Amino acid sequence: MAYVGVDSAGHSVANRNMMADVVTISDVQVILTQPGSSRLVIVRVLTSEPGLYGLGCATFTQRTFAVQAAIERHLKPFLIGRDVDRIEELWQMSMVHGYWRNGPVLNNAISGVDQALWDIKGKRAGMPVYQLLGGKVREAAAVYVHADGSDPQAVADDAQSLVEQGYRHVRVQMGGYGGPVSGMHRPKDPPDGNYFDPRSYSRAMLEMIDHVRGRLDVSIELLHDVHERLHPIDAVQFAKDVEPYRLFFLEDPLAPEDIGWFNTIRQQTATPLAMGELFNNPHEWRPLITRQLIDFVRMHVSQIGGITPARKVAEFADTFGIRTAWHGPSDTSPIGHAANLHLDVWAPNFGIQEWYRPAEVEYEMFPGMPRVEDGYLYPNDQPGLGIEIDEGLAAKFPVDEIVEQWTQTRLPDGGPARP
Ligand code: MG
């Protein structure tokens, strides 16, 4: 900025104007709401400029109150008075400010602020966030949705109805993630829980996928989510067994703790592999990308810290020929889905976007929420993330405080299993 002169108080006029341009964080608020089954954590960052604020997703639905405390008690005191434009610096400092880092609670808290700052920057620029990233390379994001049922015929019927609604990519599950419980051989007096038999799961899923593949047109892409539930060597066998069905991808065949087994899977099958919704730390995805052991990165964007790190992951993956498939279930808030979509339409290596078919009340609560038409999710062209929240409506759907049941997964003998 050119030096202009000094005012009557002896201050540089140019400096004074520059200072007036700085917009700072004046408050960081947490909004909890539960319009459906998932407890959502929304962050609103308010600024020194009247009426200017941003929204972000910090949803970690199983640890809602821990994220709320991390934001209100730890991040907010650090952030008040900071320059809203310095997104990268604030992200870096937020990550190291607590010294211990890369955990799911803190990463989600940082994401809520990070996405809100991108929203603010877009509003200040008068541009959608995808413009700030580099602009669109596509008009819309192809999505996949979930079909389910209690038997192969029911899954195929559900998948066919989704195809008739315009979807071209369908994830097929049977009995949720666990497969059929009936006939499971259990000891007497089994404890409560969500039971799962990995061996019968593998057999039942192959039968289901075979049936569905035979029922749907060959142009419809099928996906399946193992949800990290198999023992590693059984995952190797399963990935080989589904190869003839030419899945679009096999999702999370291994748990994060077992990623060393990807090399074994890769050597034995061309089944496309997607991985990452439980990842928190760059050490988890870096070896899979650099060794080209997976085909899609599908991290939960708020779980890795927001748009700032997700943009870097996408570019890093692109140089290795790996595509994006960001996690997009009902426990990503509509704000988070909007953030996913801005990344999707920008990233040259976009692969697919998971979509959860929100209820109508969520469209009312989050004006601007993107909609699917004929299998494609379209962004709007509003500045920032292009989505708002009706706080009055959100307050009518308070979060519950139940102890989550579905994550209490057990093997047939009652031993704990990964959910
Ligand atoms: Mg999944």
Coordinates of C-alpha atoms and ligand atoms in Angstrom, one line a residue:
M1 CA 0.0 0.0 0.0
A2 CA 1.4 3.4 -1.0
Y3 CA 2.4 5.7 1.8
V4 CA 0.0 8.7 1.9
G5 CA 1.0 10.9 4.8
V6 CA 0.3 11.4 8.4
D7 CA -2.9 12.6 10.1
S8 CA -3.2 15.2 12.9
A9 CA -2.3 12.5 15.5
G10 CA 0.9 11.6 13.6
H11 CA -0.4 8.2 12.3
S12 CA 0.3 7.1 8.8
V13 CA -3.0 7.4 6.9
A14 CA -2.1 4.4 4.7
N15 CA -1.5 2.3 7.8
R16 CA -4.7 3.5 9.4
N17 CA -6.7 2.5 6.3
M18 CA -4.9 -0.9 6.2
M19 CA -5.8 -1.5 9.9
A20 CA -9.5 -0.6 9.1
D21 CA -9.5 -3.3 6.4
V22 CA -8.6 -6.0 8.9
V23 CA -11.6 -8.0 10.0
T24 CA -11.2 -9.9 13.2
I25 CA -12.9 -12.8 14.9
S26 CA -15.2 -11.4 17.5
D27 CA -16.9 -14.6 18.7
V28 CA -17.0 -18.4 18.1
Q29 CA -20.3 -20.1 18.8
V30 CA -21.3 -23.7 18.8
I31 CA -24.8 -24.8 17.7
L32 CA -25.9 -28.4 18.5
T33 CA -28.9 -29.8 16.7
Q34 CA -30.3 -33.2 15.8
P35 CA -32.9 -33.0 12.9
G36 CA -32.4 -36.7 12.2
S37 CA -30.5 -39.6 13.9
S38 CA -27.2 -37.8 14.0
R39 CA -26.1 -35.2 16.6
L40 CA -24.7 -32.3 14.5
V41 CA -22.1 -29.8 15.7
I42 CA -22.2 -26.5 13.8
V43 CA -19.7 -23.6 14.4
R44 CA -20.5 -20.0 13.7
V45 CA -17.6 -17.6 13.6
L46 CA -18.6 -14.0 14.1
T47 CA -16.5 -11.0 13.0
S48 CA -15.8 -7.4 13.8
E49 CA -17.8 -6.5 10.6
P50 CA -21.5 -6.2 11.5
G51 CA -23.5 -9.0 9.9
L52 CA -20.4 -10.9 8.6
Y53 CA -20.0 -14.5 9.9
G54 CA -19.2 -17.9 8.7
L55 CA -20.5 -21.4 9.3
G56 CA -18.5 -24.7 9.6
C57 CA -19.1 -28.4 10.4
A58 CA -17.4 -29.9 13.5
T59 CA -19.7 -32.9 13.6
F60 CA -18.3 -35.9 15.6
T61 CA -21.6 -37.3 16.4
Q62 CA -20.5 -39.9 19.0
R63 CA -18.4 -37.2 21.0
T64 CA -20.6 -34.1 20.4
F65 CA -20.0 -32.5 23.8
A66 CA -16.2 -33.1 23.8
V67 CA -16.0 -31.2 20.5
Q68 CA -18.2 -28.4 21.9
A69 CA -15.9 -28.0 24.9
A70 CA -12.8 -28.0 22.8
I71 CA -14.2 -25.2 20.7
E72 CA -15.7 -23.1 23.5
R73 CA -13.0 -23.6 26.2
H74 CA -9.8 -24.0 24.1
L75 CA -10.1 -22.7 20.5
K76 CA -12.3 -19.7 21.1
P77 CA -10.0 -17.9 23.6
F78 CA -7.1 -18.4 21.2
L79 CA -9.0 -17.1 18.2
I80 CA -10.7 -14.0 19.5
G81 CA -9.2 -10.9 17.9
R82 CA -7.4 -12.8 15.1
D83 CA -7.5 -11.7 11.5
V84 CA -10.1 -13.8 9.6
D85 CA -8.2 -13.7 6.4
R86 CA -5.2 -15.7 7.7
I87 CA -6.9 -19.2 7.4
E88 CA -3.7 -21.1 6.8
E89 CA -1.9 -19.6 9.8
L90 CA -4.8 -20.0 12.1
W91 CA -5.2 -23.7 11.0
Q92 CA -1.5 -24.4 11.7
M93 CA -1.5 -22.6 15.0
S94 CA -4.8 -24.2 16.1
M95 CA -3.2 -27.6 15.4
V96 CA -0.1 -27.1 17.4
H97 CA -1.4 -24.8 20.1
G98 CA -2.5 -27.7 22.2
Y99 CA 0.9 -29.4 21.7
W100 CA -0.7 -32.9 21.4
R101 CA -2.5 -33.1 18.1
N102 CA -4.2 -35.0 15.3
G103 CA -7.0 -36.5 17.4
P104 CA -10.6 -36.7 16.3
V105 CA -12.0 -34.2 18.8
L106 CA -9.5 -31.5 18.1
N107 CA -9.5 -32.0 14.4
N108 CA -13.3 -31.6 14.3
A109 CA -13.1 -28.5 16.4
I110 CA -10.5 -27.0 14.1
S111 CA -12.6 -28.0 11.1
G112 CA -15.6 -26.0 12.4
V113 CA -13.5 -22.9 12.5
D114 CA -11.6 -23.6 9.3
Q115 CA -14.8 -24.1 7.2
A116 CA -16.3 -21.0 8.7
L117 CA -13.2 -18.9 7.8
W118 CA -13.5 -20.2 4.2
D119 CA -17.2 -19.2 4.2
I120 CA -16.2 -15.7 5.5
K121 CA -13.5 -15.3 2.9
G122 CA -15.9 -16.3 0.2
K123 CA -18.5 -13.8 1.4
R124 CA -15.8 -11.0 1.6
A125 CA -14.7 -11.9 -2.0
G126 CA -18.3 -12.2 -3.3
M127 CA -17.3 -15.7 -4.6
P128 CA -18.3 -19.3 -3.9
V129 CA -15.5 -21.2 -2.1
Y130 CA -14.9 -23.4 -5.2
Q131 CA -13.8 -20.1 -6.9
L132 CA -11.3 -19.5 -4.2
L133 CA -9.9 -23.0 -4.6
G134 CA -9.3 -22.4 -8.3
G135 CA -12.7 -22.6 -9.9
K136 CA -14.9 -25.4 -11.2
V137 CA -13.6 -28.2 -13.4
R138 CA -17.1 -29.8 -13.5
E139 CA -20.7 -28.6 -13.2
A140 CA -21.8 -31.1 -10.6
A141 CA -20.7 -34.0 -8.5
A142 CA -21.9 -37.6 -9.3
V143 CA -23.1 -39.2 -6.1
Y144 CA -23.5 -42.7 -4.7
V145 CA -26.4 -43.6 -2.4
H146 CA -27.1 -46.6 -0.2
A147 CA -29.3 -49.5 -0.9
D148 CA -30.1 -52.0 1.8
G149 CA -32.4 -54.9 2.6
S150 CA -32.8 -58.0 4.6
D151 CA -32.1 -60.4 1.7
P152 CA -30.6 -60.2 -1.8
Q153 CA -34.0 -59.6 -3.5
A154 CA -34.8 -56.7 -1.1
V155 CA -31.4 -55.1 -1.8
A156 CA -31.9 -55.4 -5.5
D157 CA -35.4 -53.9 -5.2
D158 CA -34.1 -51.0 -3.2
A159 CA -31.2 -50.5 -5.6
Q160 CA -33.6 -50.6 -8.6
S161 CA -35.8 -47.9 -7.0
L162 CA -32.8 -45.7 -6.6
V163 CA -31.8 -46.2 -10.2
E164 CA -35.3 -45.1 -11.2
Q165 CA -34.7 -41.9 -9.2
G166 CA -31.7 -41.2 -11.4
Y167 CA -28.8 -42.5 -9.4
R168 CA -26.1 -44.3 -11.4
H169 CA -23.9 -45.3 -8.4
V170 CA -25.4 -47.5 -5.7
R171 CA -23.7 -48.9 -2.6
V172 CA -25.3 -52.2 -1.7
Q173 CA -25.4 -53.5 1.9
M174 CA -27.5 -56.2 3.4
G175 CA -28.7 -55.9 7.0
G176 CA -26.7 -52.7 7.5
Y177 CA -23.1 -53.5 7.9
G178 CA -23.3 -56.7 9.8
G179 CA -25.2 -59.0 7.5
P180 CA -27.8 -61.5 8.8
V181 CA -27.9 -62.3 12.5
S182 CA -30.3 -65.2 12.3
G183 CA -28.7 -68.6 12.9
M184 CA -25.7 -67.1 14.5
H185 CA -24.0 -69.6 16.9
R186 CA -23.7 -67.8 20.2
P187 CA -22.9 -69.0 23.8
K188 CA -25.7 -68.9 26.4
D189 CA -26.7 -65.6 28.0
P190 CA -25.0 -63.4 25.4
P191 CA -24.5 -59.8 26.5
D192 CA -26.4 -57.0 24.6
G193 CA -24.8 -55.7 21.5
N194 CA -24.8 -55.4 17.8
Y195 CA -23.7 -58.9 16.7
F196 CA -21.7 -59.7 13.7
D197 CA -20.1 -62.8 12.2
P198 CA -17.3 -62.0 9.8
R199 CA -17.2 -65.4 8.1
S200 CA -21.0 -65.6 7.3
Y201 CA -20.9 -61.9 6.4
S202 CA -18.4 -62.6 3.6
R203 CA -20.5 -65.5 2.2
A204 CA -23.8 -63.6 2.4
M205 CA -22.4 -60.4 0.8
L206 CA -21.0 -62.3 -2.2
E207 CA -24.4 -64.0 -2.7
M208 CA -26.1 -60.6 -2.4
I209 CA -23.7 -58.8 -4.8
D210 CA -24.0 -61.6 -7.3
H211 CA -27.8 -61.3 -7.2
V212 CA -27.9 -57.5 -7.5
R213 CA -25.4 -57.4 -10.3
G214 CA -27.6 -59.8 -12.2
R215 CA -30.7 -57.7 -11.7
L216 CA -29.3 -54.2 -12.6
D217 CA -28.3 -52.8 -15.9
V218 CA -24.6 -53.2 -16.5
S219 CA -24.2 -49.4 -16.7
I220 CA -25.2 -49.0 -13.1
E221 CA -22.1 -48.9 -10.8
L222 CA -22.1 -50.9 -7.6
L223 CA -20.1 -50.2 -4.4
H224 CA -19.8 -52.1 -1.1
D225 CA -18.6 -51.0 2.3
V226 CA -16.9 -53.6 4.4
H227 CA -16.7 -51.0 7.3
E228 CA -13.4 -52.4 8.5
R229 CA -15.2 -55.5 9.9
L230 CA -13.1 -58.3 8.5
H231 CA -10.0 -59.9 9.8
P232 CA -7.2 -58.7 7.4
I233 CA -6.7 -62.1 5.7
D234 CA -10.5 -62.4 5.2
A235 CA -10.5 -58.9 3.7
V236 CA -7.8 -60.1 1.2
Q237 CA -10.0 -63.1 0.2
F238 CA -13.1 -60.9 0.0
A239 CA -11.5 -58.3 -2.3
K240 CA -10.4 -61.2 -4.6
D241 CA -13.9 -62.8 -4.5
V242 CA -15.7 -59.7 -5.5
E243 CA -13.4 -58.9 -8.4
P244 CA -15.6 -60.5 -11.1
Y245 CA -18.4 -58.1 -10.2
R246 CA -16.3 -55.1 -11.2
L247 CA -17.3 -52.9 -8.3
F248 CA -16.8 -49.1 -8.6
F249 CA -14.9 -49.5 -5.4
L250 CA -14.7 -51.6 -2.2
E251 CA -14.9 -49.3 0.8
D252 CA -12.8 -49.5 3.9
P253 CA -11.8 -53.2 3.5
L254 CA -9.4 -52.8 6.4
A255 CA -9.3 -51.0 9.7
P256 CA -6.8 -48.1 10.1
E257 CA -4.7 -50.2 12.4
D258 CA -4.3 -52.8 9.6
I259 CA -3.3 -50.6 6.6
G260 CA -0.1 -52.6 6.3
W261 CA -2.2 -55.3 4.7
F262 CA -3.1 -53.1 1.7
N263 CA 0.0 -54.2 -0.1
T264 CA -1.2 -57.9 0.1
I265 CA -4.6 -57.0 -1.3
R266 CA -3.1 -54.9 -4.0
Q267 CA -0.8 -57.7 -5.2
Q268 CA -3.8 -60.1 -5.6
T269 CA -6.7 -58.2 -7.1
A270 CA -7.7 -55.3 -9.3
T271 CA -10.8 -54.5 -7.2
P272 CA -10.7 -50.7 -6.8
L273 CA -10.1 -49.8 -3.2
A274 CA -11.4 -46.8 -1.2
M275 CA -10.2 -46.0 2.3
G276 CA -10.0 -43.4 5.0
E277 CA -13.2 -42.3 6.7
L278 CA -11.6 -43.1 10.1
F279 CA -8.3 -41.4 9.4
N280 CA -7.1 -38.5 11.5
N281 CA -3.4 -38.2 10.8
P282 CA -1.4 -37.6 7.6
H283 CA 0.7 -40.6 8.6
E284 CA -2.3 -42.8 7.9
W285 CA -3.0 -41.7 4.3
R286 CA 0.5 -40.8 3.1
P287 CA 1.9 -44.3 2.6
L288 CA -1.3 -45.5 0.9
I289 CA -1.1 -42.6 -1.6
T290 CA 2.7 -42.6 -2.3
R291 CA 2.7 -46.4 -2.8
Q292 CA -0.5 -46.2 -4.8
L293 CA -2.1 -48.9 -2.7
I294 CA -5.6 -47.4 -2.9
D295 CA -7.7 -45.8 -5.7
F296 CA -9.9 -43.4 -3.7
V297 CA -9.2 -41.3 -0.6
R298 CA -12.4 -40.9 1.4
M299 CA -11.6 -39.1 4.6
H300 CA -14.3 -37.4 6.6
V301 CA -13.4 -33.8 5.9
S302 CA -14.1 -32.5 9.4
Q303 CA -12.3 -35.4 10.9
I304 CA -9.0 -34.3 9.3
G305 CA -9.5 -30.6 10.1
G306 CA -11.6 -29.1 7.4
I307 CA -11.2 -27.7 3.9
T308 CA -7.5 -26.5 4.4
P309 CA -6.1 -30.1 4.9
A310 CA -8.6 -31.7 2.5
R311 CA -7.5 -29.4 -0.4
K312 CA -3.9 -30.6 0.3
V313 CA -4.9 -34.3 0.4
A314 CA -6.7 -33.9 -2.9
E315 CA -3.7 -32.3 -4.6
F316 CA -1.3 -34.8 -3.1
A317 CA -3.5 -37.7 -4.3
D318 CA -3.9 -36.2 -7.7
T319 CA -0.1 -36.4 -8.4
F320 CA -0.3 -40.2 -7.7
G321 CA -3.4 -40.8 -9.9
I322 CA -5.7 -41.3 -6.9
R323 CA -9.2 -39.9 -6.8
T324 CA -11.4 -38.3 -4.0
A325 CA -14.5 -39.8 -2.5
W326 CA -15.1 -37.7 0.6
H327 CA -17.2 -39.4 3.4
G328 CA -20.7 -38.1 3.1
P329 CA -23.1 -39.8 5.6
S330 CA -25.9 -38.4 7.8
D331 CA -23.3 -37.6 10.5
T332 CA -21.7 -35.0 8.3
S333 CA -23.8 -31.9 8.7
P334 CA -25.4 -30.1 5.7
I335 CA -22.7 -27.4 6.2
G336 CA -20.1 -30.2 5.9
H337 CA -21.8 -31.6 2.8
A338 CA -21.7 -28.1 1.2
A339 CA -17.9 -28.0 2.0
N340 CA -17.5 -31.5 0.3
L341 CA -19.3 -30.2 -2.8
H342 CA -17.0 -27.2 -3.2
L343 CA -14.0 -29.5 -3.1
D344 CA -15.8 -31.9 -5.5
V345 CA -16.5 -29.4 -8.3
W346 CA -12.9 -28.0 -8.0
A347 CA -10.7 -31.1 -7.7
P348 CA -9.5 -32.4 -11.0
N349 CA -9.1 -35.9 -9.5
F350 CA -12.7 -36.0 -8.1
G351 CA -14.0 -39.6 -8.1
I352 CA -17.5 -39.7 -6.5
Q353 CA -19.4 -38.2 -3.6
E354 CA -21.3 -40.2 -1.0
W355 CA -24.8 -38.8 -0.4
Y356 CA -27.3 -39.5 2.3
R357 CA -30.6 -38.2 1.0
P358 CA -31.5 -35.7 3.8
A359 CA -35.0 -35.3 5.1
E360 CA -37.0 -32.3 4.1
V361 CA -36.7 -30.7 7.5
E362 CA -32.9 -30.5 6.9
Y363 CA -33.5 -28.4 3.8
E364 CA -35.7 -26.1 5.9
M365 CA -33.1 -25.9 8.7
F366 CA -30.2 -25.3 6.3
P367 CA -31.3 -23.0 3.5
G368 CA -29.1 -23.4 0.4
M369 CA -28.4 -27.1 1.1
P370 CA -27.4 -28.6 -2.3
R371 CA -29.9 -30.9 -4.0
V372 CA -29.4 -33.9 -6.3
E373 CA -30.9 -34.0 -9.7
D374 CA -30.7 -37.1 -11.8
G375 CA -27.7 -38.5 -9.8
Y376 CA -25.7 -35.2 -9.7
L377 CA -25.3 -32.9 -6.8
Y378 CA -25.2 -29.2 -7.8
P379 CA -23.6 -26.3 -6.0
N380 CA -25.3 -23.0 -5.8
D381 CA -23.3 -19.8 -6.8
Q382 CA -23.8 -17.9 -3.5
P383 CA -20.7 -16.4 -1.9
G384 CA -18.9 -18.6 0.6
L385 CA -20.2 -22.1 1.2
G386 CA -23.7 -20.9 0.1
I387 CA -25.5 -22.4 3.0
E388 CA -27.2 -20.9 6.1
I389 CA -28.8 -22.3 9.3
D390 CA -32.2 -21.4 10.7
E391 CA -31.2 -21.3 14.4
G392 CA -34.8 -21.1 15.6
L393 CA -35.7 -24.3 13.8
A394 CA -32.4 -25.9 14.9
A395 CA -33.3 -25.2 18.6
K396 CA -36.5 -27.2 18.2
F397 CA -34.4 -30.3 17.6
P398 CA -32.1 -30.6 20.6
V399 CA -29.4 -33.3 20.7
D400 CA -30.1 -36.4 22.7
E401 CA -27.6 -37.9 25.3
I402 CA -28.1 -41.6 24.6
V403 CA -25.3 -44.1 24.8
E404 CA -24.7 -45.2 21.2
Q405 CA -25.8 -48.8 20.5
W406 CA -24.7 -49.5 17.0
T407 CA -21.0 -49.0 17.9
Q408 CA -21.3 -51.7 20.5
T409 CA -20.5 -54.4 18.0
R410 CA -19.7 -58.0 19.1
L411 CA -18.5 -61.2 17.5
P412 CA -20.6 -64.3 17.8
D413 CA -18.9 -65.3 21.1
G414 CA -19.6 -61.9 22.6
G415 CA -16.1 -60.5 22.2
P416 CA -15.9 -56.8 21.1
A417 CA -15.6 -56.2 17.3
R418 CA -14.9 -53.1 15.3
P419 CA -18.2 -51.3 14.5
Ligands
MG1 MG -18.1 -46.1 5.0

